XYZ file of N, CA and C in Angstrom:
828
model
N 148.759 116.367 119.721
C 147.767 115.316 119.902
C 146.380 115.923 120.082
N 145.379 115.296 119.500
C 143.992 115.684 119.709
C 143.459 114.939 120.938
N 142.378 115.446 121.523
C 141.808 114.753 122.675
C 140.293 114.894 122.699
N 139.647 113.962 123.416
C 138.197 113.897 123.542
C 137.822 113.742 125.003
N 136.833 114.505 125.448
C 136.326 114.386 126.811
C 135.140 113.431 126.818
N 135.201 112.419 127.671
C 134.152 111.403 127.770
C 133.378 111.617 129.069
N 132.086 111.958 128.963
C 131.296 112.244 130.151
C 129.902 111.620 130.050
N 129.275 111.437 131.209
C 127.955 110.841 131.272
C 127.893 109.797 132.370
N 127.084 108.743 132.135
C 127.001 107.695 133.143
C 127.532 106.374 132.606
N 127.025 105.251 133.091
C 127.717 103.974 132.894
C 127.865 103.523 131.444
N 126.927 103.871 130.581
C 127.066 103.438 129.201
C 128.116 104.237 128.438
N 128.537 105.381 128.975
C 129.726 106.044 128.438
C 130.973 105.437 129.066
N 130.911 105.168 130.356
C 132.059 104.531 131.014
C 132.316 103.142 130.431
N 131.239 102.439 130.050
C 131.378 101.120 129.438
C 131.153 99.991 130.416
N 130.207 99.117 130.076
C 129.940 97.920 130.868
C 129.874 96.669 129.986
N 130.321 96.813 128.731
C 130.355 95.649 127.857
C 131.357 94.626 128.347
N 131.038 93.337 128.209
C 131.926 92.276 128.684
C 133.127 92.139 127.741
N 134.328 92.248 128.302
C 135.531 92.273 127.475
C 135.706 91.000 126.644
N 135.272 89.867 127.174
C 135.502 88.609 126.470
C 134.619 88.444 125.234
N 133.654 89.349 125.061
C 132.709 89.200 123.952
C 133.193 89.821 122.641
N 134.235 90.636 122.692
C 134.748 91.272 121.473
C 136.272 91.226 121.458
N 136.879 91.222 120.266
C 138.343 91.323 120.203
C 138.797 92.655 120.800
N 139.941 92.678 121.454
C 140.430 93.935 122.032
C 140.922 94.886 120.946
N 140.939 96.163 121.266
C 141.508 97.184 120.383
C 142.757 97.749 121.041
N 143.887 97.569 120.373
C 145.154 98.169 120.806
C 145.671 99.011 119.658
N 146.030 100.241 119.950
C 146.555 101.134 118.923
C 147.483 102.118 119.608
N 148.742 102.128 119.197
C 149.719 102.991 119.864
C 149.448 104.475 119.637
N 148.503 104.782 118.751
C 148.130 106.172 118.521
C 146.883 106.586 119.302
N 146.321 105.641 120.064
C 145.192 105.967 120.941
C 145.689 105.962 122.382
N 145.591 107.107 123.037
C 146.060 107.249 124.403
C 144.876 107.463 125.339
N 145.109 107.229 126.624
C 144.097 107.559 127.631
C 144.801 108.241 128.797
N 144.095 109.164 129.429
C 144.660 109.917 130.544
C 144.441 109.140 131.832
N 145.535 108.789 132.482
C 145.455 107.987 133.701
C 146.475 108.515 134.700
N 146.002 108.974 135.850
C 146.883 109.517 136.892
C 147.771 110.651 136.380
N 147.177 111.488 135.527
C 147.910 112.646 135.035
C 148.904 112.348 133.928
N 148.879 111.120 133.408
C 149.812 110.763 132.348
C 149.056 110.117 131.186
N 149.561 110.325 129.979
C 149.009 109.664 128.811
C 149.655 108.301 128.658
N 148.850 107.262 128.479
C 149.366 105.930 128.225
C 148.532 105.260 127.153
N 149.086 104.221 126.513
C 148.346 103.548 125.459
C 147.026 103.016 126.007
N 145.966 103.215 125.228
C 144.645 102.804 125.661
C 144.516 101.292 125.778
N 143.950 100.863 126.865
C 143.449 99.497 127.019
C 142.072 99.617 127.669
N 141.250 98.636 127.460
C 139.923 98.654 128.080
C 139.906 97.809 129.343
N 139.225 98.260 130.394
C 138.368 99.430 130.419
C 139.145 100.747 130.441
N 138.607 101.730 129.735
C 139.188 103.073 129.736
C 138.834 103.786 131.033
N 137.631 103.548 131.514
C 137.185 104.101 132.792
C 137.421 103.088 133.914
N 137.604 103.612 135.119
C 137.660 102.766 136.309
C 136.715 103.323 137.367
N 135.541 103.761 136.912
C 134.579 104.316 137.852
C 133.990 103.243 138.753
N 133.995 101.983 138.280
C 133.505 100.845 139.049
C 134.366 99.627 138.729
N 134.442 98.660 139.641
C 135.188 97.431 139.334
C 134.625 96.673 138.139
N 133.354 96.923 137.796
C 132.712 96.217 136.685
C 132.849 96.962 135.360
N 133.646 98.016 135.320
C 133.849 98.754 134.068
C 134.381 97.812 132.988
N 133.936 98.038 131.752
C 134.345 97.172 130.651
C 134.432 97.928 129.344
N 133.896 97.337 128.289
C 133.972 97.911 126.947
C 132.978 99.060 126.810
N 133.471 100.194 126.322
C 132.628 101.344 126.040
C 132.708 101.711 124.574
N 132.130 102.840 124.232
C 132.066 103.244 122.828
C 133.300 103.994 122.348
N 134.126 104.485 123.261
C 135.220 105.366 122.872
C 136.317 104.653 122.082
N 136.539 103.367 122.338
C 137.638 102.666 121.668
C 137.404 102.559 120.166
N 136.205 102.164 119.753
C 135.940 102.052 118.315
C 135.858 103.427 117.673
N 135.364 104.431 118.409
C 135.398 105.805 117.911
C 136.836 106.195 117.588
N 137.733 105.985 118.546
C 139.128 106.397 118.375
C 139.823 105.602 117.272
N 139.519 104.303 117.176
C 140.115 103.484 116.121
C 139.675 103.986 114.746
N 138.400 104.312 114.603
C 137.909 104.858 113.331
C 138.543 106.212 113.038
N 138.722 107.019 114.073
C 139.367 108.324 113.907
C 140.794 108.147 113.398
N 141.516 107.198 113.962
C 142.909 106.976 113.550
C 143.006 106.573 112.082
N 142.048 105.825 111.607
C 142.041 105.404 110.203
C 141.998 106.614 109.277
N 141.307 107.662 109.698
C 141.161 108.868 108.884
C 142.224 109.921 109.170
N 143.069 109.696 110.166
C 144.079 110.684 110.557
C 145.437 109.995 110.709
N 145.964 109.552 109.589
C 147.217 108.793 109.573
C 148.340 109.579 110.240
N 149.016 108.910 111.170
C 150.171 109.509 111.828
C 149.842 110.381 113.023
N 148.561 110.682 113.253
C 148.174 111.520 114.388
C 147.756 110.664 115.581
N 147.793 111.289 116.759
C 147.371 110.612 117.978
C 146.095 111.233 118.516
N 145.305 110.401 119.195
C 144.082 110.857 119.847
C 144.124 110.430 121.318
N 143.767 111.337 122.207
C 143.766 111.030 123.640
C 142.357 111.036 124.200
N 142.055 110.072 125.039
C 140.733 109.940 125.653
C 140.805 110.364 127.114
N 139.862 111.205 127.512
C 139.829 111.747 128.873
C 138.609 111.162 129.575
N 138.762 110.080 130.341
C 137.606 109.392 130.936
C 137.084 110.078 132.197
N 135.848 110.573 132.127
C 135.256 111.256 133.282
C 133.804 110.857 133.529
N 133.334 109.779 132.894
C 131.959 109.333 133.119
C 131.845 108.643 134.478
N 130.638 108.669 135.031
C 130.388 108.083 136.355
C 129.114 107.255 136.322
N 129.254 105.956 136.551
C 128.115 105.053 136.515
C 127.009 105.453 137.473
N 125.767 105.367 136.993
C 124.611 105.659 137.833
C 124.320 107.115 138.071
N 125.105 108.018 137.493
C 124.932 109.437 137.798
C 123.712 110.021 137.100
N 122.967 110.806 137.835
C 121.800 111.510 137.291
C 122.251 112.842 136.709
N 121.363 113.493 135.971
C 121.707 114.803 135.428
C 121.947 115.806 136.548
N 121.263 115.657 137.673
C 121.478 116.574 138.799
C 122.880 116.430 139.373
N 123.443 115.239 139.290
C 124.804 115.038 139.786
C 125.857 115.662 138.867
N 125.424 116.108 137.690
C 126.305 116.851 136.784
C 126.051 118.355 136.883
N 125.503 118.781 138.014
C 125.259 120.210 138.226
C 126.584 120.964 138.247
N 126.530 122.250 137.974
C 127.744 123.042 137.769
C 128.599 123.165 139.025
N 128.001 123.004 140.189
C 128.775 123.086 141.431
C 129.095 121.700 141.993
N 128.786 120.659 141.218
C 128.998 119.296 141.697
C 130.372 118.749 141.379
N 130.710 117.638 142.029
C 132.039 117.040 141.883
C 132.296 116.520 140.474
N 131.277 115.943 139.835
C 131.493 115.354 138.518
C 131.822 116.410 137.469
N 131.092 117.513 137.489
C 131.369 118.609 136.560
C 132.760 119.180 136.801
N 133.077 119.451 138.057
C 134.378 120.045 138.374
C 135.526 119.111 138.010
N 135.320 117.813 138.268
C 136.357 116.833 137.912
C 136.576 116.806 136.404
N 135.505 116.789 135.628
C 135.630 116.762 134.169
C 136.341 118.012 133.657
N 135.994 119.163 134.207
C 136.651 120.410 133.800
C 138.136 120.363 134.126
N 138.463 119.912 135.322
C 139.871 119.858 135.729
C 140.682 118.903 134.860
N 140.117 117.739 134.580
C 140.829 116.768 133.756
C 141.015 117.286 132.326
N 139.976 117.905 131.794
C 140.070 118.431 130.431
C 141.076 119.579 130.346
N 141.076 120.442 131.337
C 142.048 121.537 131.345
C 143.472 120.993 131.449
N 143.646 119.966 132.256
C 144.969 119.338 132.370
C 145.383 118.751 131.026
N 144.453 118.063 130.369
C 144.748 117.453 129.070
C 145.078 118.508 128.021
N 144.450 119.670 128.132
C 144.675 120.737 127.154
C 146.076 121.328 127.233
N 146.812 121.023 128.302
C 148.181 121.519 128.408
C 149.068 120.940 127.308
N 148.745 119.721 126.847
C 149.566 119.126 125.781
C 148.731 118.393 124.735
N 147.481 118.821 124.581
C 146.642 118.265 123.521
C 145.605 119.311 123.127
N 145.000 119.104 121.969
C 143.932 119.986 121.504
C 142.596 119.274 121.673
N 141.748 119.817 122.518
C 140.439 119.221 122.750
C 139.558 119.446 121.521
N 139.138 118.353 120.882
C 138.405 118.471 119.610
C 136.976 117.940 119.678
N 136.570 117.386 120.813
C 135.209 116.878 120.902
C 134.826 116.512 122.319
N 133.517 116.561 122.593
C 132.967 116.114 123.866
C 131.930 115.040 123.559
N 132.094 113.871 124.167
C 131.174 112.752 123.958
C 130.354 112.552 125.232
N 129.040 112.626 125.080
C 128.123 112.543 126.224
C 127.140 111.400 126.022
N 126.953 110.596 127.071
C 125.851 109.643 127.085
C 125.354 109.508 128.510
N 124.114 109.908 128.720
C 123.523 109.896 130.057
C 122.014 109.996 129.901
N 121.287 109.521 130.879
C 119.845 109.676 130.859
C 119.082 108.510 131.434
N 119.701 107.355 131.548
C 119.003 106.201 132.121
C 118.490 106.514 133.518
N 119.292 107.235 134.295
C 118.886 107.560 135.671
C 117.754 108.578 135.732
N 117.458 109.221 134.602
C 116.425 110.253 134.575
C 115.231 109.864 133.716
N 115.133 108.586 133.367
C 114.066 108.152 132.464
C 112.879 107.534 133.212
N 112.532 108.158 134.322
C 111.361 107.719 135.096
C 110.873 108.880 135.969
N 109.661 108.746 136.475
C 109.076 109.715 137.413
C 108.996 111.135 136.854
N 108.852 111.267 135.540
C 108.670 112.582 134.934
C 109.889 113.479 134.938
N 111.070 112.923 135.193
C 112.273 113.744 135.263
C 112.641 114.353 133.914
N 112.147 113.768 132.846
C 112.443 114.295 131.517
C 111.938 115.734 131.337
N 110.934 116.126 132.117
C 110.335 117.452 131.959
C 111.327 118.579 132.244
N 112.295 118.314 133.108
C 113.293 119.337 133.444
C 114.643 119.055 132.783
N 114.715 117.996 132.003
C 116.004 117.537 131.472
C 116.613 118.535 130.487
N 115.795 119.081 129.605
C 116.326 119.979 128.575
C 117.026 121.183 129.183
N 116.395 121.827 130.141
C 116.982 123.017 130.746
C 118.285 122.686 131.468
N 118.347 121.487 132.027
C 119.561 121.098 132.754
C 120.723 120.830 131.811
N 120.466 120.149 130.691
C 121.578 119.925 129.751
C 121.939 121.215 129.020
N 120.982 122.108 128.840
C 121.263 123.399 128.225
C 122.299 124.158 129.040
N 122.102 124.197 130.354
C 123.061 124.879 131.234
C 124.385 124.132 131.275
N 124.309 122.804 131.392
C 125.519 122.001 131.519
C 126.424 122.152 130.302
N 125.883 121.970 129.115
C 126.706 122.014 127.915
C 127.243 123.413 127.640
N 126.448 124.439 127.959
C 126.933 125.816 127.802
C 128.119 126.070 128.726
N 127.996 125.645 129.976
C 129.073 125.888 130.932
C 130.315 125.053 130.623
N 130.123 123.848 130.115
C 131.272 123.043 129.708
C 132.105 123.772 128.661
N 131.435 124.240 127.620
C 132.137 124.941 126.554
C 132.760 126.242 127.049
N 132.044 126.933 127.931
C 132.549 128.200 128.455
C 133.775 127.990 129.332
N 133.671 127.066 130.280
C 134.778 126.816 131.210
C 136.031 126.338 130.482
N 135.847 125.595 129.404
C 136.996 125.048 128.670
C 137.431 125.943 127.512
N 136.760 127.079 127.359
C 137.088 128.043 126.293
C 137.054 127.405 124.911
N 136.020 126.578 124.694
C 135.840 125.916 123.398
C 134.378 126.095 122.968
N 133.973 127.326 122.654
C 132.560 127.605 122.401
C 131.976 126.864 121.201
N 132.814 126.457 120.269
C 132.317 125.814 119.053
C 132.700 124.345 118.940
N 133.149 123.751 120.025
C 133.596 122.351 119.967
C 132.419 121.428 119.658
N 132.617 120.427 118.797
C 131.540 119.463 118.538
C 131.145 118.708 119.804
N 129.841 118.590 120.000
C 129.286 117.869 121.133
C 128.441 116.726 120.586
N 128.806 115.496 120.913
C 128.106 114.310 120.442
C 127.295 113.739 121.590
N 125.972 113.623 121.412
C 125.100 113.130 122.475
C 124.316 111.922 121.971
N 124.444 110.813 122.674
C 123.818 109.568 122.253
C 122.465 109.342 122.890
N 121.579 108.711 122.140
C 120.265 108.371 122.643
C 120.295 107.142 123.539
N 119.195 106.937 124.249
C 119.041 105.767 125.108
C 118.515 104.597 124.284
N 118.818 103.387 124.731
C 118.466 102.187 123.991
C 116.981 101.863 123.993
N 116.543 101.206 122.904
C 115.153 100.762 122.799
C 114.805 99.699 123.836
N 115.817 99.011 124.350
C 115.601 97.894 125.266
C 115.202 98.345 126.674
N 115.409 99.632 126.979
C 115.095 100.129 128.324
C 113.604 100.028 128.616
N 113.298 99.929 129.898
C 111.910 99.889 130.333
C 111.254 98.534 130.199
N 112.063 97.477 130.026
C 111.477 96.161 129.758
C 111.846 95.094 130.790
N 113.131 94.900 131.039
C 113.523 93.785 131.908
C 114.600 94.208 132.905
N 114.734 93.375 133.939
C 115.835 93.457 134.917
C 116.041 94.890 135.422
N 117.317 95.313 135.530
C 117.608 96.628 136.102
C 117.146 97.770 135.211
N 116.903 97.474 133.942
C 116.445 98.522 133.037
C 114.943 98.711 133.015
N 114.210 97.887 133.774
C 112.746 97.916 133.702
C 112.154 99.259 134.118
N 112.851 99.981 134.984
C 112.311 101.257 135.455
C 112.442 102.391 134.462
N 113.270 102.221 133.439
C 113.525 103.313 132.498
C 112.466 103.456 131.429
N 111.217 103.593 131.829
C 110.092 103.575 130.894
C 109.941 104.881 130.111
N 110.650 105.928 130.546
C 110.558 107.216 129.846
C 111.795 107.479 128.992
N 112.430 106.408 128.539
C 113.653 106.549 127.743
C 113.415 107.324 126.448
N 112.262 107.097 125.813
C 111.989 107.824 124.572
C 111.732 109.308 124.833
N 111.216 109.624 125.990
C 111.035 111.032 126.366
C 112.392 111.734 126.505
N 113.345 111.036 127.136
C 114.691 111.584 127.246
C 115.298 111.760 125.862
N 115.101 110.772 124.988
C 115.621 110.887 123.622
C 115.050 112.098 122.899
N 113.788 112.371 123.130
C 113.166 113.542 122.511
C 113.828 114.833 122.988
N 114.161 114.885 124.267
C 114.822 116.078 124.809
C 116.240 116.215 124.260
N 116.937 115.098 124.133
C 118.291 115.122 123.566
C 118.262 115.577 122.102
N 117.306 115.060 121.347
C 117.196 115.464 119.949
C 116.805 116.935 119.828
N 115.934 117.376 120.701
C 115.539 118.788 120.710
C 116.764 119.670 120.916
N 117.599 119.286 121.878
C 118.809 120.084 122.119
C 119.718 120.058 120.896
N 119.959 118.866 120.348
C 120.872 118.729 119.214
C 120.387 119.524 118.003
N 119.089 119.566 117.788
C 118.538 120.239 116.617
C 118.483 121.757 116.769
N 118.555 122.248 118.003
C 118.419 123.682 118.230
C 119.709 124.362 118.686
N 120.808 123.612 118.721
C 122.075 124.193 119.155
C 123.179 123.815 118.172
N 124.027 124.774 117.864
C 125.060 124.567 116.857
C 126.137 123.607 117.342
N 126.712 122.897 116.373
C 127.821 121.978 116.630
C 127.476 120.922 117.671
N 126.228 120.479 117.635
C 125.783 119.392 118.503
C 125.061 118.367 117.638
N 125.409 117.095 117.823
C 124.895 116.056 116.947
C 124.363 114.885 117.765
N 123.151 114.466 117.411
C 122.492 113.354 118.085
C 122.886 112.035 117.418
N 123.079 110.994 118.246
C 123.466 109.675 117.749
C 122.469 108.644 118.275
N 121.785 107.977 117.375
C 120.756 107.027 117.782
C 121.345 105.748 118.377
N 120.583 105.171 119.305
C 120.927 103.858 119.870
C 119.988 102.784 119.341
N 119.279 103.086 118.248
C 118.330 102.122 117.686
C 119.002 100.785 117.384
N 118.345 99.705 117.802
C 118.825 98.377 117.467
C 119.962 97.862 118.318
N 120.492 98.677 119.226
C 121.571 98.207 120.082
C 121.016 97.230 121.115
N 121.872 96.326 121.557
C 121.456 95.237 122.449
C 122.098 95.435 123.816
N 121.383 95.066 124.852
C 121.901 95.229 126.208
C 122.505 93.933 126.734
N 123.256 94.073 127.799
C 123.655 92.925 128.611
C 122.386 92.319 129.234
N 122.489 91.149 129.856
C 121.308 90.568 130.508
C 120.682 91.450 131.579
N 121.427 92.464 132.055
C 120.874 93.339 133.093
C 119.815 94.309 132.560
N 119.658 94.392 131.244
C 118.614 95.214 130.661
C 118.863 96.704 130.694
N 120.066 97.119 131.122
C 120.349 98.557 131.212
C 121.661 98.949 130.538
N 122.619 98.029 130.498
C 123.930 98.364 129.943
C 124.112 97.797 128.534
N 124.604 98.623 127.633
C 124.839 98.234 126.243
C 125.928 97.165 126.196
N 125.684 96.097 125.444
C 126.672 95.016 125.406
C 127.885 95.402 124.565
N 128.918 94.572 124.606
C 130.211 94.940 124.036
C 130.151 95.205 122.538
N 129.530 94.310 121.767
C 129.473 94.515 120.325
C 128.654 95.748 119.976
N 127.563 95.966 120.687
C 126.762 97.164 120.430
C 127.515 98.434 120.811
N 128.373 98.364 121.817
C 129.205 99.521 122.152
C 130.164 99.836 121.014
N 130.722 98.787 120.406
C 131.590 99.010 119.244
C 130.807 99.727 118.132
N 129.592 99.263 117.880
C 128.745 99.875 116.851
C 128.413 101.315 117.218
N 128.086 101.546 118.484
C 127.740 102.885 118.952
C 128.909 103.841 118.731
N 130.111 103.375 119.007
C 131.294 104.206 118.792
C 131.461 104.604 117.338
N 131.171 103.672 116.428
C 131.221 103.973 114.997
C 130.182 105.028 114.641
N 128.990 104.912 115.202
C 127.946 105.907 114.935
C 128.358 107.279 115.461
N 128.907 107.318 116.664
C 129.394 108.585 117.211
C 130.442 109.189 116.280
N 131.352 108.360 115.793
C 132.406 108.894 114.928
C 131.836 109.417 113.617
N 130.868 108.719 113.052
C 130.262 109.188 111.804
C 129.587 110.538 112.012
N 128.937 110.723 113.153
C 128.335 112.019 113.459
C 129.415 113.091 113.575
N 130.513 112.739 114.210
C 131.639 113.658 114.377
C 132.275 113.989 113.025
N 132.506 112.979 112.220
C 133.186 113.146 110.925
C 132.337 113.936 109.938
N 131.068 113.611 109.876
C 130.182 114.239 108.895
C 129.525 115.512 109.412
N 129.639 115.734 110.735
C 128.968 116.870 111.375
C 127.464 116.857 111.070
N 126.873 115.708 111.350
C 125.436 115.560 111.136
C 124.859 114.558 112.121
N 123.556 114.631 112.321
C 122.876 113.707 113.219
C 122.843 112.311 112.597
N 122.898 111.307 113.454
C 122.739 109.920 113.028
C 121.439 109.412 113.643
N 120.376 109.429 112.866
C 119.061 109.036 113.375
C 118.712 107.584 113.069
N 119.501 106.953 112.194
C 119.256 105.566 111.834
C 120.574 104.795 111.860
N 120.524 103.481 112.089
C 121.753 102.688 112.028
C 122.475 102.895 110.692
N 123.794 102.826 110.717
C 124.609 102.989 109.510
C 124.631 101.653 108.766
N 124.355 101.642 107.474
C 124.245 100.383 106.729
C 125.454 99.450 106.868
N 126.667 100.000 106.878
C 127.875 99.161 106.916
C 128.581 99.206 108.268
N 127.830 99.473 109.335
C 128.485 99.643 110.631
C 129.162 98.368 111.133
N 128.600 97.200 110.828
C 129.247 95.955 111.250
C 130.568 95.746 110.515
N 130.603 96.123 109.258
C 131.848 96.044 108.488
C 132.899 96.982 109.066
N 132.484 98.165 109.465
C 133.414 99.132 110.049
C 133.940 98.641 111.402
N 133.094 97.969 112.174
C 133.554 97.382 113.432
C 134.578 96.283 113.154
N 134.326 95.461 112.164
C 135.277 94.404 111.812
C 136.630 94.987 111.432
N 136.638 96.119 110.756
C 137.897 96.777 110.411
C 138.644 97.207 111.673
N 137.916 97.672 112.662
C 138.545 98.041 113.944
C 139.195 96.828 114.600
N 138.504 95.691 114.525
C 138.985 94.480 115.189
C 140.126 93.801 114.436
N 140.175 93.977 113.131
C 141.096 93.195 112.316
C 142.336 93.949 111.848
N 142.524 95.176 112.299
C 143.744 95.890 111.933
C 144.963 95.159 112.493
N 145.994 94.989 111.673
C 147.193 94.286 112.120
C 147.960 95.160 113.111
N 148.303 94.605 114.261
C 149.017 95.372 115.281
C 150.464 95.624 114.879
N 150.961 96.793 115.290
C 152.362 97.139 115.058
C 153.257 96.376 116.029
N 154.554 96.447 115.802
C 155.514 95.781 116.687
C 155.407 96.317 118.116
N 155.265 97.633 118.239
C 155.156 98.239 119.577
C 153.893 97.769 120.288
N 152.803 97.650 119.550
C 151.544 97.196 120.141
C 151.638 95.740 120.577
N 152.302 94.914 119.768
C 152.461 93.501 120.118
C 153.278 93.344 121.397
N 154.302 94.170 121.552
C 155.114 94.120 122.774
C 154.292 94.578 123.983
N 153.494 95.611 123.783
C 152.632 96.110 124.864
C 151.650 95.024 125.298
N 151.052 94.347 124.323
C 150.093 93.283 124.616
C 150.772 92.146 125.380
N 151.986 91.781 124.940
C 152.715 90.701 125.601
C 153.040 91.063 127.053
N 153.481 92.288 127.281
C 153.791 92.728 128.644
C 152.542 92.725 129.525
N 151.439 93.132 128.939
C 150.178 93.126 129.688
C 149.797 91.693 130.065
N 149.889 90.786 129.106
C 149.542 89.389 129.376
C 150.457 88.780 130.428
N 151.750 89.092 130.371
C 152.692 88.555 131.361
C 152.376 89.084 132.756
N 152.116 90.384 132.842
C 151.818 91.001 134.132
C 150.545 90.431 134.744
N 149.597 90.044 133.883
C 148.344 89.458 134.354
C 148.446 87.949 134.576
N 149.633 87.393 134.349
C 149.827 85.967 134.570
C 149.279 85.083 133.481
N 149.055 85.627 132.292
C 148.457 84.862 131.205
C 149.492 84.167 130.323
N 150.743 84.616 130.365
C 151.827 83.947 129.641
C 153.035 83.831 130.549
N 153.944 82.926 130.208
C 155.154 82.725 131.009
C 156.212 83.763 130.661
N 157.241 83.816 131.474
C 158.357 84.735 131.206
C 159.048 84.367 129.906
N 159.168 83.079 129.653
C 159.797 82.627 128.412
C 158.975 83.063 127.197
N 157.661 82.977 127.314
C 156.790 83.417 126.205
C 156.895 84.930 126.021
N 157.066 85.653 127.117
C 157.248 87.094 127.020
C 158.532 87.426 126.270
N 159.627 86.769 126.642
C 160.898 87.030 125.988
C 160.816 86.733 124.486
N 160.125 85.668 124.155
C 159.974 85.317 122.747
C 159.175 86.395 122.009
N 158.146 86.929 122.666
C 157.341 87.968 122.045
C 158.101 89.278 121.885
N 159.027 89.533 122.803
C 159.800 90.785 122.773
C 161.002 90.710 121.851
N 161.385 89.499 121.457
C 162.598 89.343 120.626
C 162.355 89.718 119.186
């Protein structure tokens, strides 16, 4: 099985509202939970009770389309609200991500690191020190995990930041994007993914569910093509629809039915009918 490390802050963890998009269930997409691999359901992260739709599900669904018969595992280690300083090499978040990834490597091949962070550092001139901090962080990640050439996908901050609600303070979002692009352009096997045109939740800081699906497709295209994505992909909405409209397998349908029964959404009789 291949695996991906998911790190950063809340927009990597996912805050998209689940009811706004069709769910993605795929028996070939796993997530690491309590030391065990299980079929992915959203939220993939549980860093906060408000965790929701993130970009990793559509990334993994697109990956599965290109890798028939293979499995992909997601290693959720993002932390909502975390600043770049909280990802320091001696901090809990870095150590936790390293430990989880090393554990996952016992029975999977780590093939990518997905990073999205910067909202917490897009004010008060913090961008001035951002490049040096991610330079150290990404170098140590690859070193500690013994994957010096692993693809690193880093997403830009949304255009909507710095305008309304909780996102109003993020007025230096474009400065952070410049630092992220600088890193991606000057370091091998690192690819920048634009957030141009993505839409936020009403809070003005978190990417909404449909835009998270689109973002995941952009991340995957950067991963697949090994190139930067500086502009929206022309057919990205079509690719998202393909993720949503794939016919579920028998095993996936049973998993969905069991989940619905456990959540009290269907009766026992309806469960038995679904399992028959």
